[in-house]
Amino acid sequence: MAIPPDLLPGDGRFGSGPSKVRSEAVEALARAGSSYLGTSHRQEGVRSVVRRVRQGMRLLFSLPEGYEVLLGNGGTTAFWDAATFGLIRARSQHLSFGEFSSKFAKAALAAPHLEQPDVIESPAGTHPLAVARPGIDLYALTHNETSTGVSMEIRRPEAAEPDALVAVDATSAAGGLRVDPAQFDAYYFAPQKCFGSDGGLWIALCSPAAIERIEAMSGARWAPASLDLGIALDNSRKDQTYNTPALATLFLMREQLDWMLDNGGLEWSASRCDRSAEILYGWAEASSYATPFVAKPDERSHVVGTIDLDPGVDAATVSAVLRANGIVDTDAYRSLGRNQVRIAMFPAVEDHDVAALTACIDHVVASLST
Ligand SMILES: *Cc1c(COP(=O)(O)O)cnc(C)c1O
């Protein structure tokens, strides 16, 4: 089935990670190619890009004095493993409400040197709240649960012990959702979502309390060097990583960060996501066959939207037809098992492309039912 060309979005990438990389950033990389790619990450050319990423993050998130930007290789998943060595002292609490938030909980559960974590679960499509408890030294929150399209406001649990840390998986949220840095100690993410780059790197915005914990834990308990946050801290302070990073990934992230900052910063990029979300959820609510999966409007993510389709409309077929027409990665998260489409609305995605996507879905569904 061919969708009429005038209905198609200008860019058909709606995947939740890897996600749309802006052509302007790719072109800038191509132009810088011969003087940047293939050069040493210990020299100024690459270090200046890392320095700009670290400075740019401070500006974008208005980080208070004393906060530091750390980075390392291996993406968010590697950061979870590093955190089980160097950020959780003995016992963590995890809010588990989807595939990603459950994974950090599993990593803490499997770590033989940690006490059993306190895991608070809620059904897919909702989120639980943290509960301050004695002996919890790290609260693990997720700003945006990418598998279900649920976002939650980031707030320190009331009555947590004074030196307890709040660590936030912001992989799909950072750069697209608003956050108050006073409410977190570690806000960590990877560049393949709102930062319109490639995977394989982690970035963590760390408060003075988190830095203090990292320094106290490093050396106090064995950790593999590649997962030692103390080593990552030392290297980050020199605008380097412990081992070789992907230079293209760093460059594309710097481009996206500068694009956000040049246009007005986090408020600007979050507003882009707000507009896309208004279009997507507004369409679903008005539709006779589509419904936002997340029941509570204020928990509906503005960066990853999940839309249930009526049983009479097969979402997998809709996504397959869209894919054949160049509109890719609208499939529901594999393990969620719902008759659903999932649409990334990261800052790089144009709101008019989201509108075009909804028109394409309407066209496909009407054609399938005749
Ligand atoms: C994508 C994603 C991850 C996994 O990131 P990797 O860089 O692939 O390890 C973790 N958490 C959330 C919320 C995500 O969206």
XYZ file of C-alpha atoms and ligand atoms in Angstrom:
385
model
C 0.000 0.000 0.000
C 1.455 3.353 -1.030
C 0.714 6.392 1.129
C 0.138 9.492 -1.060
C 3.427 11.461 -1.097
C 1.743 14.704 -0.021
C 0.722 13.076 3.269
C 4.224 11.868 4.170
C 6.321 13.628 6.851
C 9.518 15.392 5.767
C 11.491 12.958 7.929
C 10.198 9.490 8.696
C 12.306 8.631 11.747
C 10.125 8.243 14.840
C 12.188 5.653 16.713
C 12.836 6.039 20.428
C 16.546 5.259 20.196
C 18.524 5.340 18.081
C 16.476 8.296 16.981
C 16.465 11.035 14.365
C 19.856 12.684 13.871
C 19.486 16.095 12.227
C 20.942 16.317 8.704
C 22.634 19.623 9.591
C 24.633 17.844 12.288
C 25.649 15.046 9.912
C 26.723 17.635 7.327
C 28.784 19.478 9.927
C 30.455 16.184 10.826
C 31.231 15.518 7.170
C 32.790 18.984 6.854
C 34.898 18.505 9.992
C 35.701 14.946 8.998
C 39.281 15.086 7.822
C 40.520 17.358 10.601
C 38.564 15.694 13.432
C 37.684 12.042 12.760
C 40.677 9.767 13.164
C 42.556 12.120 15.487
C 43.705 11.501 19.044
C 41.218 11.848 21.867
C 44.117 12.948 24.090
C 44.738 16.059 21.947
C 43.034 19.443 21.878
C 40.871 18.813 18.776
C 38.769 16.130 20.462
C 39.207 17.428 24.005
C 37.765 20.791 22.964
C 34.603 18.978 21.823
C 34.390 17.136 25.153
C 34.990 20.426 26.987
C 32.178 22.081 25.037
C 29.844 19.155 25.803
C 30.657 19.463 29.514
C 30.216 23.260 29.503
C 27.126 23.080 27.306
C 25.451 20.647 29.727
C 26.116 23.058 32.600
C 24.393 25.825 30.636
C 21.503 23.748 29.305
C 20.573 22.421 32.748
C 21.558 25.591 34.671
C 23.683 23.434 36.962
C 24.411 25.021 40.344
C 27.953 25.711 41.511
C 29.805 22.513 42.393
C 27.935 20.203 40.012
C 30.207 18.354 37.577
C 29.617 16.661 34.230
C 31.105 13.161 33.971
C 31.241 10.937 30.925
C 32.359 7.467 29.997
C 31.915 4.658 27.520
C 29.203 2.020 27.379
C 25.958 3.993 27.418
C 23.395 4.075 30.188
C 23.601 0.318 30.741
C 27.281 0.602 31.627
C 26.474 3.500 33.946
C 24.040 1.246 35.868
C 26.835 -1.296 36.344
C 29.248 1.447 37.388
C 26.659 2.742 39.869
C 26.377 -0.678 41.514
C 30.079 -0.374 42.321
C 30.621 3.310 42.888
C 27.369 5.110 43.673
C 25.221 2.727 45.740
C 26.865 2.314 49.132
C 24.782 -0.561 50.499
C 21.091 -0.372 49.670
C 19.118 1.342 46.934
C 15.433 1.891 46.283
C 14.156 1.559 42.714
C 10.913 2.691 41.166
C 10.203 -0.021 38.626
C 7.526 0.708 36.026
C 8.776 -0.655 32.741
C 11.638 -2.358 30.957
C 14.336 0.253 31.578
C 13.573 1.152 35.173
C 13.436 -2.566 36.028
C 16.896 -3.157 34.570
C 18.793 -0.996 37.052
C 16.844 -2.713 39.846
C 17.958 -6.089 38.459
C 21.585 -4.942 38.305
C 21.459 -3.905 41.974
C 19.711 -7.169 42.917
C 22.417 -9.232 41.206
C 25.366 -7.343 42.749
C 26.734 -9.644 45.501
C 28.309 -6.760 47.419
C 25.008 -4.879 47.860
C 22.057 -5.519 50.144
C 18.782 -6.540 48.511
C 17.359 -3.410 46.919
C 13.940 -2.072 47.825
C 11.910 -2.263 44.610
C 8.582 -0.427 44.314
C 6.626 -1.479 41.244
C 3.569 -0.192 39.478
C 1.720 -1.486 36.406
C 2.803 -0.465 32.889
C 1.283 2.889 32.001
C 1.634 4.310 35.524
C 4.522 5.185 37.867
C 5.011 4.581 41.590
C 6.321 7.171 44.073
C 9.481 6.909 46.140
C 9.034 6.217 49.851
C 11.769 7.414 52.200
C 13.035 4.514 54.312
C 15.883 4.173 56.809
C 19.029 2.618 55.374
C 18.353 3.594 51.753
C 21.439 5.436 50.512
C 20.351 5.887 46.889
C 16.908 6.461 45.341
C 16.797 5.358 41.681
C 14.212 7.250 39.657
C 13.479 7.279 35.926
C 12.442 10.587 34.380
C 10.905 8.996 31.302
C 10.135 5.269 31.011
C 10.781 4.821 27.304
C 9.101 1.410 27.074
C 5.678 2.669 28.210
C 5.632 6.422 27.512
C 5.242 7.415 31.174
C 7.140 10.408 32.535
C 7.348 11.533 36.140
C 8.287 14.752 37.847
C 11.708 14.512 39.500
C 11.530 15.310 43.203
C 13.642 14.259 46.175
C 11.713 11.899 48.427
C 10.638 13.758 51.542
C 12.346 12.630 54.743
C 15.112 10.692 52.979
C 18.280 10.404 55.071
C 20.401 13.535 54.601
C 23.230 11.826 52.725
C 20.973 9.659 50.532
C 21.444 10.317 46.820
C 18.823 10.705 44.115
C 20.003 9.113 40.848
C 17.823 9.639 37.794
C 17.851 7.648 34.575
C 17.160 10.474 32.151
C 18.251 8.642 29.013
C 15.194 9.579 26.956
C 14.269 12.685 28.990
C 17.438 14.777 29.195
C 17.173 17.703 26.801
C 13.444 17.220 26.157
C 11.827 17.420 29.602
C 12.240 20.148 32.224
C 14.089 19.306 35.436
C 15.282 21.149 38.532
C 18.907 20.202 39.316
C 18.275 20.806 43.033
C 16.133 17.647 42.934
C 18.863 15.220 41.783
C 22.391 14.116 42.616
C 23.091 12.172 39.431
C 21.109 12.775 36.236
C 22.480 10.351 33.671
C 21.763 9.642 30.041
C 23.138 8.616 26.657
C 23.271 10.676 23.429
C 21.060 8.615 21.084
C 17.723 10.106 22.183
C 17.090 13.840 22.769
C 20.736 14.600 21.982
C 20.261 13.355 18.410
C 23.527 11.451 18.260
C 24.662 7.831 18.433
C 24.819 5.415 21.358
C 27.736 4.074 23.348
C 28.479 6.952 25.713
C 27.085 7.898 29.127
C 26.918 11.388 30.592
C 26.146 12.062 34.250
C 25.389 15.452 35.804
C 26.607 15.039 39.377
C 25.936 17.122 42.483
C 28.641 17.765 45.099
C 27.075 14.983 47.218
C 27.370 12.539 44.328
C 30.984 13.580 43.717
C 31.707 13.066 47.413
C 30.150 9.569 47.279
C 32.134 8.681 44.134
C 35.374 9.818 45.744
C 34.642 7.927 48.961
C 33.686 4.698 47.170
C 36.512 4.689 44.629
C 39.183 2.420 46.021
C 37.045 1.498 49.049
C 35.507 -1.423 47.128
C 36.911 -3.261 44.145
C 35.517 -2.165 40.778
C 36.648 -3.010 37.252
C 38.609 0.023 36.048
C 36.270 0.620 33.101
C 33.345 0.874 35.571
C 35.161 2.845 38.259
C 33.415 6.202 38.598
C 36.457 7.644 40.388
C 38.544 6.966 37.286
C 35.755 8.415 35.115
C 35.732 11.531 37.308
C 39.506 12.022 36.966
C 39.345 11.650 33.189
C 36.257 13.856 32.806
C 38.001 16.655 34.657
C 40.649 16.508 31.909
C 37.973 16.477 29.178
C 38.811 12.883 28.375
C 37.436 9.384 28.821
C 39.274 6.439 30.382
C 39.383 4.590 27.054
C 38.764 5.634 23.474
C 35.337 7.217 22.856
C 33.403 7.320 19.557
C 34.439 10.680 18.117
C 31.454 10.998 15.755
C 29.086 10.446 18.691
C 30.730 13.234 20.674
C 30.658 15.582 17.691
C 26.987 14.990 16.880
C 26.045 15.473 20.528
C 27.952 18.762 20.641
C 26.075 19.882 17.492
C 22.691 19.061 19.047
C 23.603 20.751 22.306
C 24.717 23.925 20.505
C 21.516 23.847 18.425
C 19.463 23.758 21.633
C 21.527 26.479 23.330
C 21.548 28.783 20.276
C 17.752 28.607 20.099
C 17.004 29.315 23.747
C 18.056 26.268 25.783
C 16.046 23.653 27.638
C 12.834 25.678 27.738
C 12.951 25.940 23.943
C 13.645 22.270 23.322
C 11.071 21.143 25.915
C 8.504 23.432 24.253
C 9.121 21.696 20.933
C 8.313 18.373 22.607
C 5.211 19.915 24.247
C 3.851 20.970 20.856
C 4.471 17.554 19.286
C 2.823 15.846 22.251
C -0.210 18.107 22.055
C -0.626 17.116 18.399
C -0.178 13.380 19.019
C -2.399 13.025 22.095
C -4.960 15.479 20.704
C -5.241 13.346 17.565
C -5.578 10.115 19.587
C -8.244 11.562 21.863
C -10.292 12.737 18.889
C -9.810 9.466 16.999
C -12.460 6.758 16.845
C -9.877 3.951 16.977
C -6.824 5.345 18.864
C -6.416 6.116 22.603
C -3.460 7.382 24.639
C -2.166 4.340 26.581
C -1.243 6.367 29.682
C -4.481 7.174 31.496
C -3.360 10.212 33.503
C -2.687 13.191 31.192
C 0.101 14.580 33.387
C 1.969 11.238 33.240
C 1.845 11.125 29.422
C 5.362 11.632 28.171
C 6.075 14.570 25.886
C 9.107 12.785 24.424
C 7.790 9.238 23.785
C 4.069 8.805 23.084
C 2.301 5.442 23.292
C -1.046 5.102 21.540
C -3.262 2.020 21.811
C -5.265 1.017 18.744
C -8.653 -0.745 18.844
C -8.432 -4.541 18.538
C -9.975 -4.294 15.070
C -6.890 -2.421 13.840
C -3.647 -4.420 13.930
C -0.903 -2.066 15.101
C 1.890 -4.320 13.795
C 0.354 -4.170 10.299
C 0.002 -0.385 10.540
C 3.677 -0.060 11.559
C 4.732 -2.421 8.755
C 2.847 -0.366 6.134
C 4.341 2.842 7.535
C 7.821 1.271 7.357
C 7.299 0.276 3.722
C 6.595 3.968 3.089
C 9.721 5.220 4.853
C 8.131 5.976 8.244
C 10.151 3.795 10.594
C 10.304 2.458 14.151
C 6.747 3.244 15.274
C 6.398 -0.264 16.745
C 5.345 -0.799 20.364
C 8.085 -1.784 22.808
C 8.598 -5.493 22.166
C 8.039 -6.861 25.667
C 5.050 -4.616 26.438
C 2.927 -6.772 24.132
C 0.210 -4.220 23.406
C -1.639 -3.344 20.212
C 0.109 -0.016 20.151
C 2.258 2.437 18.251
C 5.097 4.256 20.025
C 6.229 7.600 18.658
C 9.377 9.498 19.648
C 8.891 13.258 19.885
C 12.439 14.192 20.801
C 13.496 17.811 20.157
C 14.869 16.984 16.682
C 11.439 15.783 15.530
C 9.363 18.512 13.836
C 5.826 19.028 15.140
C 4.467 19.200 11.578
C 6.018 15.790 10.944
C 4.093 14.420 13.925
C 0.935 15.916 12.434
C 1.780 14.327 9.061
C 2.380 10.987 10.783
C -1.094 11.023 12.336
C -2.606 11.755 8.911
C -0.635 8.817 7.471
C -1.891 6.496 10.219
C -5.471 7.614 9.513
C -4.916 6.940 5.819
C -3.455 3.467 6.436
C -6.206 2.487 8.863
C -8.949 3.687 6.490
C -7.369 1.774 3.601
C -6.957 -1.417 5.655
C -10.598 -1.404 6.684
C -12.026 -1.157 3.160
C 17.414 3.833 25.921
C 17.317 3.777 27.376
C 18.258 3.088 28.168
C 19.359 2.264 27.560
O 20.368 3.070 27.066
P 21.718 2.405 26.481
O 22.561 3.587 26.150
O 21.298 1.591 25.302
O 22.291 1.558 27.544
C 18.124 3.140 29.523
N 17.128 3.831 30.120
C 16.203 4.493 29.414
C 15.124 5.242 30.120
C 16.271 4.491 28.022
O 15.362 5.169 27.315
